Structures are given as structure tokens and as C-alpha cells.
Coordinates of C-alpha atoms and ligand atoms in Angstrom, one line a residue:
X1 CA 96.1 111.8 72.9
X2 CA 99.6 110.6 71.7
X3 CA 100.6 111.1 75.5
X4 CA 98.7 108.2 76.4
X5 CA 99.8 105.7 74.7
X6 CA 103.2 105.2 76.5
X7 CA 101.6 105.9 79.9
X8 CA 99.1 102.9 79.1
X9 CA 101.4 100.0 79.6
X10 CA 102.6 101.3 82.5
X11 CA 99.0 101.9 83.8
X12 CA 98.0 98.3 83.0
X13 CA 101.0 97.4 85.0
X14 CA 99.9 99.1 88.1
X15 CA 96.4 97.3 87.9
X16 CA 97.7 94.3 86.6
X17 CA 100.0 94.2 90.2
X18 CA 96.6 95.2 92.2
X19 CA 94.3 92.7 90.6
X20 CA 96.9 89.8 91.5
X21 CA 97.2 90.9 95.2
X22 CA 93.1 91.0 95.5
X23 CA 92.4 87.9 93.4
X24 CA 95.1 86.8 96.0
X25 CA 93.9 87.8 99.0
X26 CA 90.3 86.8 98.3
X27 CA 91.1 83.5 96.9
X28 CA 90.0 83.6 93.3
X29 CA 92.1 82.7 90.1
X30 CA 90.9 85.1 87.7
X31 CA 88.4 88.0 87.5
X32 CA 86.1 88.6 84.5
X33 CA 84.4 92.1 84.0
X34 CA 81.0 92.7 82.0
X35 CA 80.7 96.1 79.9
X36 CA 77.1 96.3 80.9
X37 CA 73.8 95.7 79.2
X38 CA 71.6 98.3 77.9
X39 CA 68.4 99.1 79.7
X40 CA 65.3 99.8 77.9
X41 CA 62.5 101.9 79.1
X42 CA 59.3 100.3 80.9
X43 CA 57.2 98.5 78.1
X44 CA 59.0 100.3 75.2
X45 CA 62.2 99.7 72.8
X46 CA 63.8 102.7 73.4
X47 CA 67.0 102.5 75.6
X48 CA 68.4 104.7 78.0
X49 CA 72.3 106.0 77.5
X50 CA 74.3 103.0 78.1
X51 CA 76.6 103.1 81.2
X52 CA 79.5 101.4 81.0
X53 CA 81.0 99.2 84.1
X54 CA 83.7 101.7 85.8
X55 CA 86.1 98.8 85.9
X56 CA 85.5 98.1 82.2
X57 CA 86.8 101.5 81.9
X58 CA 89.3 101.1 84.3
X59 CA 91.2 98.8 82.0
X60 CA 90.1 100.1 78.6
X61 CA 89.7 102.8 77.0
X62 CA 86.2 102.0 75.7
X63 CA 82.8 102.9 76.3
X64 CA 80.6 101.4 74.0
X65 CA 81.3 98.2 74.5
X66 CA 77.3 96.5 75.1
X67 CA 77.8 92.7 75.6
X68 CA 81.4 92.8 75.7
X69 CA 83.3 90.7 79.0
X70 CA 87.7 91.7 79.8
X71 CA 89.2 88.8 81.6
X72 CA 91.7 89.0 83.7
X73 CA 94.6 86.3 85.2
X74 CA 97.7 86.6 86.9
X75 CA 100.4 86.3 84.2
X76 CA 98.8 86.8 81.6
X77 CA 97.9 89.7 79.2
X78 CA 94.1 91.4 79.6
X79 CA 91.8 89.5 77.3
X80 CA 89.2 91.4 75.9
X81 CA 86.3 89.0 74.1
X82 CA 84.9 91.8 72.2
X83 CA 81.1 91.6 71.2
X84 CA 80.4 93.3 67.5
X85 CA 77.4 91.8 65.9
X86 CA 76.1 92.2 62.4
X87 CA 73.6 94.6 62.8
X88 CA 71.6 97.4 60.6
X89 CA 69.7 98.8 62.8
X90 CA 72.7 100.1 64.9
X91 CA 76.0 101.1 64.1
X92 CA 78.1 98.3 65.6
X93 CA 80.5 98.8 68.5
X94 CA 83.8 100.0 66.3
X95 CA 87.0 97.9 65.6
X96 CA 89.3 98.1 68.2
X97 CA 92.0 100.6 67.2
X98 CA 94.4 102.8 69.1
X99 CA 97.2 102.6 71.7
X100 CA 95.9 100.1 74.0
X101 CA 95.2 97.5 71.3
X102 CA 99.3 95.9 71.2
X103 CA 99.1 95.7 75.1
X104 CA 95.5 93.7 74.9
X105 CA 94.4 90.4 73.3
X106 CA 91.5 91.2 71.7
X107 CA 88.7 88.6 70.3
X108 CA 86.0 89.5 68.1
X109 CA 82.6 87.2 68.7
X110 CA 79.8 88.0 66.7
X111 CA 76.8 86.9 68.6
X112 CA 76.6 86.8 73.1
X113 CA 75.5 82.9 72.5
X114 CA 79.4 82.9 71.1
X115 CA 81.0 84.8 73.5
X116 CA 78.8 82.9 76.3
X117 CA 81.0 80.0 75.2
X118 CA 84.0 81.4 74.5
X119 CA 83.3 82.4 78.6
X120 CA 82.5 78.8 79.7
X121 CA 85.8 77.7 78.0
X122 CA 88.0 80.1 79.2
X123 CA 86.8 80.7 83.0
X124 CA 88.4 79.2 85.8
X125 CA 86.8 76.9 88.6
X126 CA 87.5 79.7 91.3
X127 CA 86.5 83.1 89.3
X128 CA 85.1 86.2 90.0
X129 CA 82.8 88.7 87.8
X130 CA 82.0 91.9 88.2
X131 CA 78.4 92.2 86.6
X132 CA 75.3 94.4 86.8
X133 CA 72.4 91.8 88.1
X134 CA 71.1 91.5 84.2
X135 CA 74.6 91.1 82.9
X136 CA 75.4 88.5 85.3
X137 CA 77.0 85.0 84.2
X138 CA 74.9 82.2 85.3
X139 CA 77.4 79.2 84.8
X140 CA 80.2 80.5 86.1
X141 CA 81.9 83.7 88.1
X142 CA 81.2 84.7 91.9
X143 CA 79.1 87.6 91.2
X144 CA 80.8 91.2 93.1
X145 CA 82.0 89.6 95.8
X146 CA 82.3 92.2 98.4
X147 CA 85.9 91.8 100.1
X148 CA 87.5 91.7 96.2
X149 CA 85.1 94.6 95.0
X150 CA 86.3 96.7 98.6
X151 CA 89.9 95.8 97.5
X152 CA 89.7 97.2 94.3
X153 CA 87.4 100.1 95.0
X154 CA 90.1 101.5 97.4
X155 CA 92.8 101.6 94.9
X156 CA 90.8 103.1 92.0
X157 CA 91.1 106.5 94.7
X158 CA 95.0 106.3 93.5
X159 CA 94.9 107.4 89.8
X160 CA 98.0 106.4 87.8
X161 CA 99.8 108.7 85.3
X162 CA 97.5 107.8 83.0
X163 CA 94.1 108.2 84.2
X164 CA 95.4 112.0 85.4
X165 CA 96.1 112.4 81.8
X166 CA 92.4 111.1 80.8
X167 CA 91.6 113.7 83.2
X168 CA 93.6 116.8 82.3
X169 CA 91.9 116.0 78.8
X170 CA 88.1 116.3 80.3
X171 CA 89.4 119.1 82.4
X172 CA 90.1 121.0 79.0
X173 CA 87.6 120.1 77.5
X174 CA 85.1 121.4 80.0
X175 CA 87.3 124.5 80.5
X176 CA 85.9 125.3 77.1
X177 CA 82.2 124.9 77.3
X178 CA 82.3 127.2 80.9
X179 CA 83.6 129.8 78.8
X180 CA 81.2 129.2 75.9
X181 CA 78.4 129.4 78.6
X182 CA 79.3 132.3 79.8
X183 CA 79.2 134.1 76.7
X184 CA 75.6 132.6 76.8
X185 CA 74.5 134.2 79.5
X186 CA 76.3 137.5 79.3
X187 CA 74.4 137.4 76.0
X188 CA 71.3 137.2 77.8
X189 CA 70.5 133.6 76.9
X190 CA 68.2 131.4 78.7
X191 CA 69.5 128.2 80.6
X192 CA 68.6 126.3 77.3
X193 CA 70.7 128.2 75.5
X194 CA 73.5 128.3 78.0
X195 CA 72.9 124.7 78.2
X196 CA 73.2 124.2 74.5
X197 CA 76.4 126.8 74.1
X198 CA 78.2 124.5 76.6
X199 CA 78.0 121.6 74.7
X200 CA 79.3 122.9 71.7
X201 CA 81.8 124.3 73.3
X202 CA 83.0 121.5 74.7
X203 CA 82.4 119.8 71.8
X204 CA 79.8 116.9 73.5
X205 CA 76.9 115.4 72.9
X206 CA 74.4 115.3 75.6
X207 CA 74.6 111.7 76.2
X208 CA 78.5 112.0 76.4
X209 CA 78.2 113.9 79.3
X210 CA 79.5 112.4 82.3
X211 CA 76.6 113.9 84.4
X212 CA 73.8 116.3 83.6
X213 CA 74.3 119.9 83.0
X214 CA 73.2 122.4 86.2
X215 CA 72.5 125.4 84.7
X216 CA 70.7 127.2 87.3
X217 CA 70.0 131.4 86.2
X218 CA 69.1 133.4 89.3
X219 CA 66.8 131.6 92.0
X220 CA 67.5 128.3 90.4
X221 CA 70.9 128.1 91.5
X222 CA 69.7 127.9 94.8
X223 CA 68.2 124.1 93.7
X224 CA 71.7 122.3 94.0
X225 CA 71.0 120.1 91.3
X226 CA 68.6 122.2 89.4
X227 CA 67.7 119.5 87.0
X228 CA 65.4 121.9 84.3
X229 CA 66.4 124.0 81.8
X230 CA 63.9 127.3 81.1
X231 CA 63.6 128.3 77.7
X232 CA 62.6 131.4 78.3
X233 CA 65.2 133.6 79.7
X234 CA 64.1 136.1 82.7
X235 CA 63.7 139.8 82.1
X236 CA 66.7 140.6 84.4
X237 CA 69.0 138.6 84.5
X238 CA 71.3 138.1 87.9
X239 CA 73.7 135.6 88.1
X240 CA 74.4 131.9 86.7
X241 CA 75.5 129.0 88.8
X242 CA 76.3 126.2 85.9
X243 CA 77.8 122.5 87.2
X244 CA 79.0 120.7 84.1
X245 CA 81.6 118.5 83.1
X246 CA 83.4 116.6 80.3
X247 CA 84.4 113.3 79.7
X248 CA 87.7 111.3 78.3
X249 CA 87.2 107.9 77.5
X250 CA 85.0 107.6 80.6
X251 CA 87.1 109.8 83.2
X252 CA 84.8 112.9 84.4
X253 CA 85.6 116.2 84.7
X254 CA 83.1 118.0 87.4
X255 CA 83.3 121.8 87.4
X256 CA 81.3 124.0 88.9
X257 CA 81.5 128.0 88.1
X258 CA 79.3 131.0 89.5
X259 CA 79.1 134.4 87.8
X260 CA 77.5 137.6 88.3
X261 CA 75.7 139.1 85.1
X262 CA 77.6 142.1 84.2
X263 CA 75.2 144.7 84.1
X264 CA 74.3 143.8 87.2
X265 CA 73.5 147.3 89.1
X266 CA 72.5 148.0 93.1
X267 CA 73.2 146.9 96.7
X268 CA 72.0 143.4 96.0
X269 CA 74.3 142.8 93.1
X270 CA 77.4 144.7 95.1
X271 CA 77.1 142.2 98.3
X272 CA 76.5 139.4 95.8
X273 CA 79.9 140.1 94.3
X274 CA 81.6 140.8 97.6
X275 CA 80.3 137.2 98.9
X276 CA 81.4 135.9 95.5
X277 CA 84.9 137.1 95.9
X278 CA 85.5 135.8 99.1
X279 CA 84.0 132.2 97.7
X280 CA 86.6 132.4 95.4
X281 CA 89.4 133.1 97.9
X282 CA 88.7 130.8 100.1
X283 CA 87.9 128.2 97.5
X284 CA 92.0 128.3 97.0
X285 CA 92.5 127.9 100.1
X286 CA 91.1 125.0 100.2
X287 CA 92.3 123.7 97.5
X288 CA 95.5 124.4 98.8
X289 CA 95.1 122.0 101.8
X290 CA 95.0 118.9 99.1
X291 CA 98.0 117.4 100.3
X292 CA 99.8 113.7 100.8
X293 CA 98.5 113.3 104.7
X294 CA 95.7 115.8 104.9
X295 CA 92.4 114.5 106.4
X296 CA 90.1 115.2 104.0
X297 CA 87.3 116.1 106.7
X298 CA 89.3 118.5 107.8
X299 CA 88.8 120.6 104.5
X300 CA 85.1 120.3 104.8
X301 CA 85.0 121.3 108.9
X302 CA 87.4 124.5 107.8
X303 CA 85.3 125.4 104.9
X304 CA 82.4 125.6 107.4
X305 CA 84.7 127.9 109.2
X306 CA 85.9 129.9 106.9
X307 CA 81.9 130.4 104.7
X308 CA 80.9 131.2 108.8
X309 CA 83.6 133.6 108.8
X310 CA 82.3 135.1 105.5
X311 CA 78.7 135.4 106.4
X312 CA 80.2 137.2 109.7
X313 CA 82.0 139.8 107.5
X314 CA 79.5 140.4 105.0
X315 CA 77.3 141.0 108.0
X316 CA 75.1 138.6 107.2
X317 CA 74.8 136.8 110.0
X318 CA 76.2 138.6 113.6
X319 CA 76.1 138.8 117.3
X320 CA 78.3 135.1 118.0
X321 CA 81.7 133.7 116.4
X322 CA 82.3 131.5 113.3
X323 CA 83.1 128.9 115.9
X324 CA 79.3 129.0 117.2
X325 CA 78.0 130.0 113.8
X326 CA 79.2 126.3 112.5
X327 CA 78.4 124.3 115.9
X328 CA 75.4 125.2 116.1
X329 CA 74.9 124.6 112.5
X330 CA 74.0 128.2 111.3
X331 CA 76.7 128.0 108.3
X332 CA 75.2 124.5 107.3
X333 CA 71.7 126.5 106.5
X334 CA 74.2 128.3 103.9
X335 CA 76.7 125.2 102.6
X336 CA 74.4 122.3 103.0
X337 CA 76.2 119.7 101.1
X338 CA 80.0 118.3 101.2
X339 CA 83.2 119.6 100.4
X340 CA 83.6 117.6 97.8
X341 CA 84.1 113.6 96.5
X342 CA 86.6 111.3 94.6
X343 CA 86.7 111.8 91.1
X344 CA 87.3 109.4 88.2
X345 CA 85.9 106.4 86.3
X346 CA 82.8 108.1 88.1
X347 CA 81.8 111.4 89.3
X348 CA 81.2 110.7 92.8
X349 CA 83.6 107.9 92.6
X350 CA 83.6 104.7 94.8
X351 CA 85.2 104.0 97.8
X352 CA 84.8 107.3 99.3
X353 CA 83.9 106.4 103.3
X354 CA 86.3 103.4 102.7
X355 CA 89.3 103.8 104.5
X356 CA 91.3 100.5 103.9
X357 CA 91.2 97.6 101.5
X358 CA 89.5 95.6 103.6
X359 CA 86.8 97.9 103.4
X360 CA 86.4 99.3 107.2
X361 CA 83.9 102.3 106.9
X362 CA 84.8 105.5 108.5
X363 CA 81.8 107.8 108.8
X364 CA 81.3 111.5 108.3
X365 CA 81.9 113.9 111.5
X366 CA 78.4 114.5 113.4
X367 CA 76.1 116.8 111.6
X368 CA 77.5 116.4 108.1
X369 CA 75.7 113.7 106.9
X370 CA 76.2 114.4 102.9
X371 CA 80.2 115.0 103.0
X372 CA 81.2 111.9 100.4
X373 CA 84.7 111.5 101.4
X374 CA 86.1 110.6 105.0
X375 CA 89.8 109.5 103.7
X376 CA 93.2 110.8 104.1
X377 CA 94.9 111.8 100.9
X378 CA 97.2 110.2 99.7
X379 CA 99.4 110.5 96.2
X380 CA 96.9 110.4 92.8
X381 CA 94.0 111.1 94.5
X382 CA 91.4 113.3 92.4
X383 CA 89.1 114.9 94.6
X384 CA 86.7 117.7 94.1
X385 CA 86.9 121.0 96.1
X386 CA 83.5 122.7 96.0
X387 CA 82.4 124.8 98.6
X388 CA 79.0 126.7 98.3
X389 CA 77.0 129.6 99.7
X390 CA 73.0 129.6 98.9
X391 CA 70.1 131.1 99.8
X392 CA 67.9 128.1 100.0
X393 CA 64.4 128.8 100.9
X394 CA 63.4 125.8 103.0
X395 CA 66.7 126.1 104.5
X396 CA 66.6 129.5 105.3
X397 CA 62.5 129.0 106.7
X398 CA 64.1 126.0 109.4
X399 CA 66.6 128.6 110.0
X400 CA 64.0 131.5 111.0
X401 CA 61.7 129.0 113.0
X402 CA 64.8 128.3 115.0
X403 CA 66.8 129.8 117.9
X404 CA 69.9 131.1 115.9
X405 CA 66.8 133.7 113.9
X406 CA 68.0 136.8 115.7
X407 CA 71.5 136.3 114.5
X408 CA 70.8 136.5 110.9
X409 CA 69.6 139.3 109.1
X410 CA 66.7 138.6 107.1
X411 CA 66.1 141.8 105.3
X412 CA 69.7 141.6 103.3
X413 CA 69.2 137.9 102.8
X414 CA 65.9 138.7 101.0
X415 CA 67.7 140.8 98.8
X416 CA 69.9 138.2 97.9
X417 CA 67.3 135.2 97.1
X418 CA 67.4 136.1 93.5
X419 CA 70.6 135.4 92.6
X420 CA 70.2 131.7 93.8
X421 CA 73.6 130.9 95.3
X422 CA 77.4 130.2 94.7
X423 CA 79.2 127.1 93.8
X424 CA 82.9 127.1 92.5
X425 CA 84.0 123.7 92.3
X426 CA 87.7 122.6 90.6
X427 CA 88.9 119.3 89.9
X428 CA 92.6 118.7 92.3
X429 CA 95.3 115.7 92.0
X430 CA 97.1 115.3 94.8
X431 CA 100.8 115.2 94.5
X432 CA 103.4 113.5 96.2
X433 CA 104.9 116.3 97.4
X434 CA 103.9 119.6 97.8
X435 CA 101.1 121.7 96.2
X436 CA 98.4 120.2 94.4
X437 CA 97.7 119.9 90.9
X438 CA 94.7 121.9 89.8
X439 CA 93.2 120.1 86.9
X440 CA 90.7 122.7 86.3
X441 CA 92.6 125.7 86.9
X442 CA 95.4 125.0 84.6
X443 CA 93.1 124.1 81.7
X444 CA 91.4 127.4 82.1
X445 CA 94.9 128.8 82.4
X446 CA 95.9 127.3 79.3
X447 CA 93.0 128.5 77.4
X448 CA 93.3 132.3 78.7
X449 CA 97.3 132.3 77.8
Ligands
LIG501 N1 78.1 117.7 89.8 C1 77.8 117.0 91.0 C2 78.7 117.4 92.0 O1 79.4 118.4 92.0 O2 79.0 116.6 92.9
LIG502 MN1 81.3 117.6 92.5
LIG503 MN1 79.7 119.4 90.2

């Protein structure tokens, strides 16, 4: 972590320089940010995870921050009013330490009724606050005023040197629980166990998790966000699909990896390594088009081409081209989701369909209605490249009802239900210049060398 501390200062310059052109151009004088509340479950005492405000996190490296506000002014140094009550029930938020504390003025209230005037003192006539509706200031602050939040939103898509750093870190991090998980399952484990293998090899908690584990065995990769895990692990197992991630001080890594059970024997297993093989080529591929300029739709419509393509090879699906297969929407029966999303403070982060700062919406091409970004790329964008082949069964019952039936064939299809699906998914910064930065592939590189 010693690399972040002297990209930090540089990093609060960048937003420092964005905040005053919004606040600017939306007429406020100041902006103040709430960490969040914590929400308790329906007639009970029990919370649920806190989830911090992304633009808390945006700002500071904290994520257990209940109660605590960050104001922010042209000119002047972020000001954190930082809530740590007495309390021995909990353990209190911690003292601030670390890097970012010298660039920050931090003030330590013990009770919200303080801070609440602490807040009354210090905020302007003309403010802004970004809130969650129970966190929400009543005496004072514009609450998420849309033009500002559409302002901001678009340039959280640009990550500083910083944030890629926070990012390389979950990257790593995560590298190391897909390889604990795989161990898992080549050890016959059930998707508990798998489950339970990845966090300790990634070295999480559950509720550090920046999204919940997918650990699909078999079938259940087939469910894109297979949400269970079995206990019990099957008698044969085929192949694992597993979606998990890490998180850095509340950056995400999202990381998606498929594999074929090694023992795996027969015709069935043999075509679901062949399609697996040329997922993973053409996953490069397109993580190779993740350049400065590059329409990001693009990717998606040529990933469509190229899984078409695939399914034509592997013989599949036959009797038109890849070019009919996709407009006619065969290939979406197979790759029903997107290519892939912005990545940050928040998996699927903000901002995605946004293609200015004014907040003009551009939307997804006709008969793609789940592709979560529609923006060019520019410099310091993180996006996710995640292309996927399945063998969905309500999908693939449309798709037999239909007129495209005769051009699929069923029989080797069948055989192929049971291992669920394919999803590699790596994490990419775009550079400047040139070829893209493969968070995920370089962190598994670094572990492997
Ligand atoms: N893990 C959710 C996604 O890949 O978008
Ligand atoms: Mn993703
Ligand atoms: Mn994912």
C-alpha cells in the first residue's frame, strides 16, 4: 500500500479540479457527502452490511464510516467531520490513520446531534449533499441534485492513478481466491466449499465482498447469477463457472473464470473444452479492442459475432452465417447479457449509458437491452470484458418454439446442459495509448511467475 500514498494527493487534486467545475456549473458553493446510514432488517435490530456512499469512497479511503459527512469547497482542503461515538456494544469506527490523513482535515464528533451542528455551522447558503433518503440533511443541502450528480458520475468513468492502483490491489487479491477455488473443485468440493476456499484465499470476509460469490458447479452455471450455494457436491462433477471479486478500500474487482473438471471423460466434456477454448480466445480479443476511441458497443455487437461464429464451428448451430445467426438473435439465446460495465467505486459502476456531463443518455443498440455501457473509451476507464456462452433452459425452449429451431442441433446441445455454461470475465484499464492494461491478467500473471 506504500504506492498509494504519493498518488493520493495527486488524486484529490484531480477531484478537487472536477468538483469546482460542477459546483460551478450547477451553481452551488460547496458540496457535503453522507457515509450512509445503516439499515436494519424489517421489525428486528439486526443490520444488514453497511454500504458506503461511492462518493464517500471516492474521496476517502474508508468504508466504515456510519454517520460520518466529507465537505467539500473550492479552495479549501476536504473536511472530513468524522462520527466515532462511545460505544460497547460495537467496535467504534477506527481512528483515522494512514496516507490520506495529512492531505485531510479531520474532526472527530462523538454523538450525530454534534456533528448535526457542527453541519449547520459550517454549510453554506447555496450547498449541495449527496445523501441516501434516511441520511438526508433536513436544514440544509440540496439533496442529489441531478445535473451535479450527472456531472460527477461521468467523470468517476476516468480513474486516476490512484484508484487503478486500489484496483490492481483487488485484482490480486481476487487472483488468489480463483486459484484457491479451483483447487476446491478439482478436489471435488461442493460450491460451499469452493465458496468458502475463495474467501480464504483471498483473504475476505463475506461481508467484504464487493458482490456475492457465483459459484455455479455444472447446471448452475447456466443461472447467471446463481445466487445458492449446495452443500452437497454432485456425484460427477463437470465444470465450475465461479464470478467473484475482491475489494480495496471500496474499489471492486469482478472476475469471472470457467473450468472444466479434470477428469472430465467423453464427447460432452471434449466439445465443452473446444467451445471453452475458443471463449478464451476470443475473450482476448476483445479485450484487445479496449482502446482510447473505441465504441464500447462495438465490442458487444462483435462478440455476438464472433460467439455466432463459434457456435457455427463447433457445429452447433448451422445452415445460415454468423451475420444471420446474430440478427436474427440466435447467438443472444447463447450470450444473453452484456459485454461488460464500468468498474470502480461500484461493480456495475454509474454513468454507464451517460455519454456527457450533462447527462444526455445514449441507449443500447436494438435488441440488447441488458448491455450496461453505451460510451466511448476514453483514457482510465475500467471496464469489464465478459463474454459468455450458456445453455439456458428457458432460453434454449423460446429458441426451439421459434423459427431459427432447424438451425440448431438439439441433440449435442442436450449433451451439453450439464456443464451449465461459460463466463470469463477480466477486469481492463484503458490506456492512453495503445494496448490495454489487463488488471486481471497480470495479477494472475504475477502469481503464476
Ligand atoms: N459479477 C457481476 C457481473 O459480472 O457483472
Ligand atoms: Mn461484471
Ligand atoms: Mn462478474
Amino acid at each position: 500500500m506504500s504506492a498509494l500514498a504519493p498518488l493520493y494527493p495527486q488524486h484529490l487534486a484531480v477531484l478537487q479540479r472536477r468538483l469546482e467545475s460542477a459546483l460551478a456549473a450547477h451553481g452551488f458553493d460547496a458540496l457535503a457527502v453522507a457515509a450512509g446510514s445503516e439499515k436494519f432488517a424489517f421489525l428486528d435490530d439486526r443490520p444488514y452490511g453497511f454500504q458506503i456512499n461511492p462518493h464517500f469512497v471516492h474521496w476517502l479511503p474508508l468504508t466504515q464510516a456510519i454517520g460520518s459527512w466529507l465537505l467539500l469547497r473550492p479552495g479549501a482542503r476536504p473536511q472530513l467531520l468524522y462520527l466515532q461515538a462511545e460505544d460497547y456494544w460495537h467496535a467504534p469506527p477506527a481512528t483515522p490513520s494512514g496516507y490520506w490523513t495529512d492531505h485531510v482535515d479531520v474532526e472527530v464528533l462523538r454523538t450525530p446531534l454534534q456533528l448535526q451542528a457542527r453541519l449547520r455551522e459550517l454549510l453554506p447558503a447555496r450547498c449541495a449533499q449527496i445523501a441516501e433518503g434516511d441520511a438526508q440533511l433536513d436544514f440544509a443541502g440540496t439533496p442529489n441534485p441531478e445535473g451535479l450528480l450527472a456531472h460527477l458520475h461521468f467523470e468517476r468513468g476516468m480513474k486516476t492513478p490512484y484508484e487503478l492502483q486500489l484496483m490492481r490491489a483487488a485484482s490480486q487479491r481476487a487472483a488468489l481466491g480463483h486459484l484457491a477455488a479451483k483447487a476446491a473443485f478439482e478436489a471435488g468440493g461442493a460450491e460451499a466449499d469452493i465458496h468458502a476456499a475463495y474467501l480464504a484465499g483471498s483473504d475476505q470476509a463475506e461481508r467484504e465482498l464487493p458482490y456475492g460469490n457465483i459459484v455455479g458447479l455444472g447446471a448452475h452455471g447456466a443461472v447467471l447469477h446463481w445466487q445458492f450455494q449446495d452443500k452437497q457436491a454432485p456425484a460427477t462433477p463437470t465444470s465450475l463457472l465461479i464470478d467473484a471479486g475482491a475489494s480495496c478500500q471500496g474499489y471492486a474487482a469482478d472476475i469471472t473464470r470457467t473450468w472444466l473438471h479434470p477428469e472430465g471423460r467423453g464427447e460432452a466434456a471434449r466439445r465443452f473444452a473446444a467451445l471453452w477454448q475458443g471463449m478464451e480466445t476470443l475473450e482476448l480479443a476483445l479485450v484487445d479492442q479496449v482502446r482510447a476511441g473505441t465504441d464500447y458497443p462495438a465490442i458487444h455487437l462483435d462478440a455476438h459475432q464472433r460467439i455466432a461464429t463459434l457456435l457455427l464451428d463447433a457445429g452447433l448451430v448451422h445452415g445460415l452465417s454468423a451475420e444471420a445467426a446474430v440478427a436474427q438473435g440466435l447467438s443472444s439465446a447463447f450470450f444473453p447479457h452484456g459485454i461488460g460495465h464500468l468498474l470502480g467505486a461500484q461493480v456495475h459502476d454509474v454513468a454507464g449509458l451517460q455519454i456527457d456531463r450533462q447527462g444526455t443518455r445514449r441507449e443500447r443498440p436494438a435488441g440488447h437491452p441488458y448491455l450496461r455501457l453505451t460510451r466511448r473509451l476514453e483514457p482510465g476507464m475500467v471496464v469489464t470484458i465478459e463474454p459468455g456462452l450458456y445453455f439456458i433452459p428457458m432460453l434454449l425452449r423460446e429458441l426451439q418454439a421459434g423459427p431459427l429451431t432447424g438451425h440448431v442441433d438439439w441433440a449435442a446441445v442436450e449433451t451439453l446442459q450439464p456443464f451449465g455454461g461459460i463466463r470469463i470475465e477480466d477486469d481492463v484499464a484503458c490506456r492512453a495509448e495503445g494496448a490495454p492494461e489487463n488488471l486481471t491478467r497480470e495479477a494472475f500473471g504475477r502469481l503464476q511467475a
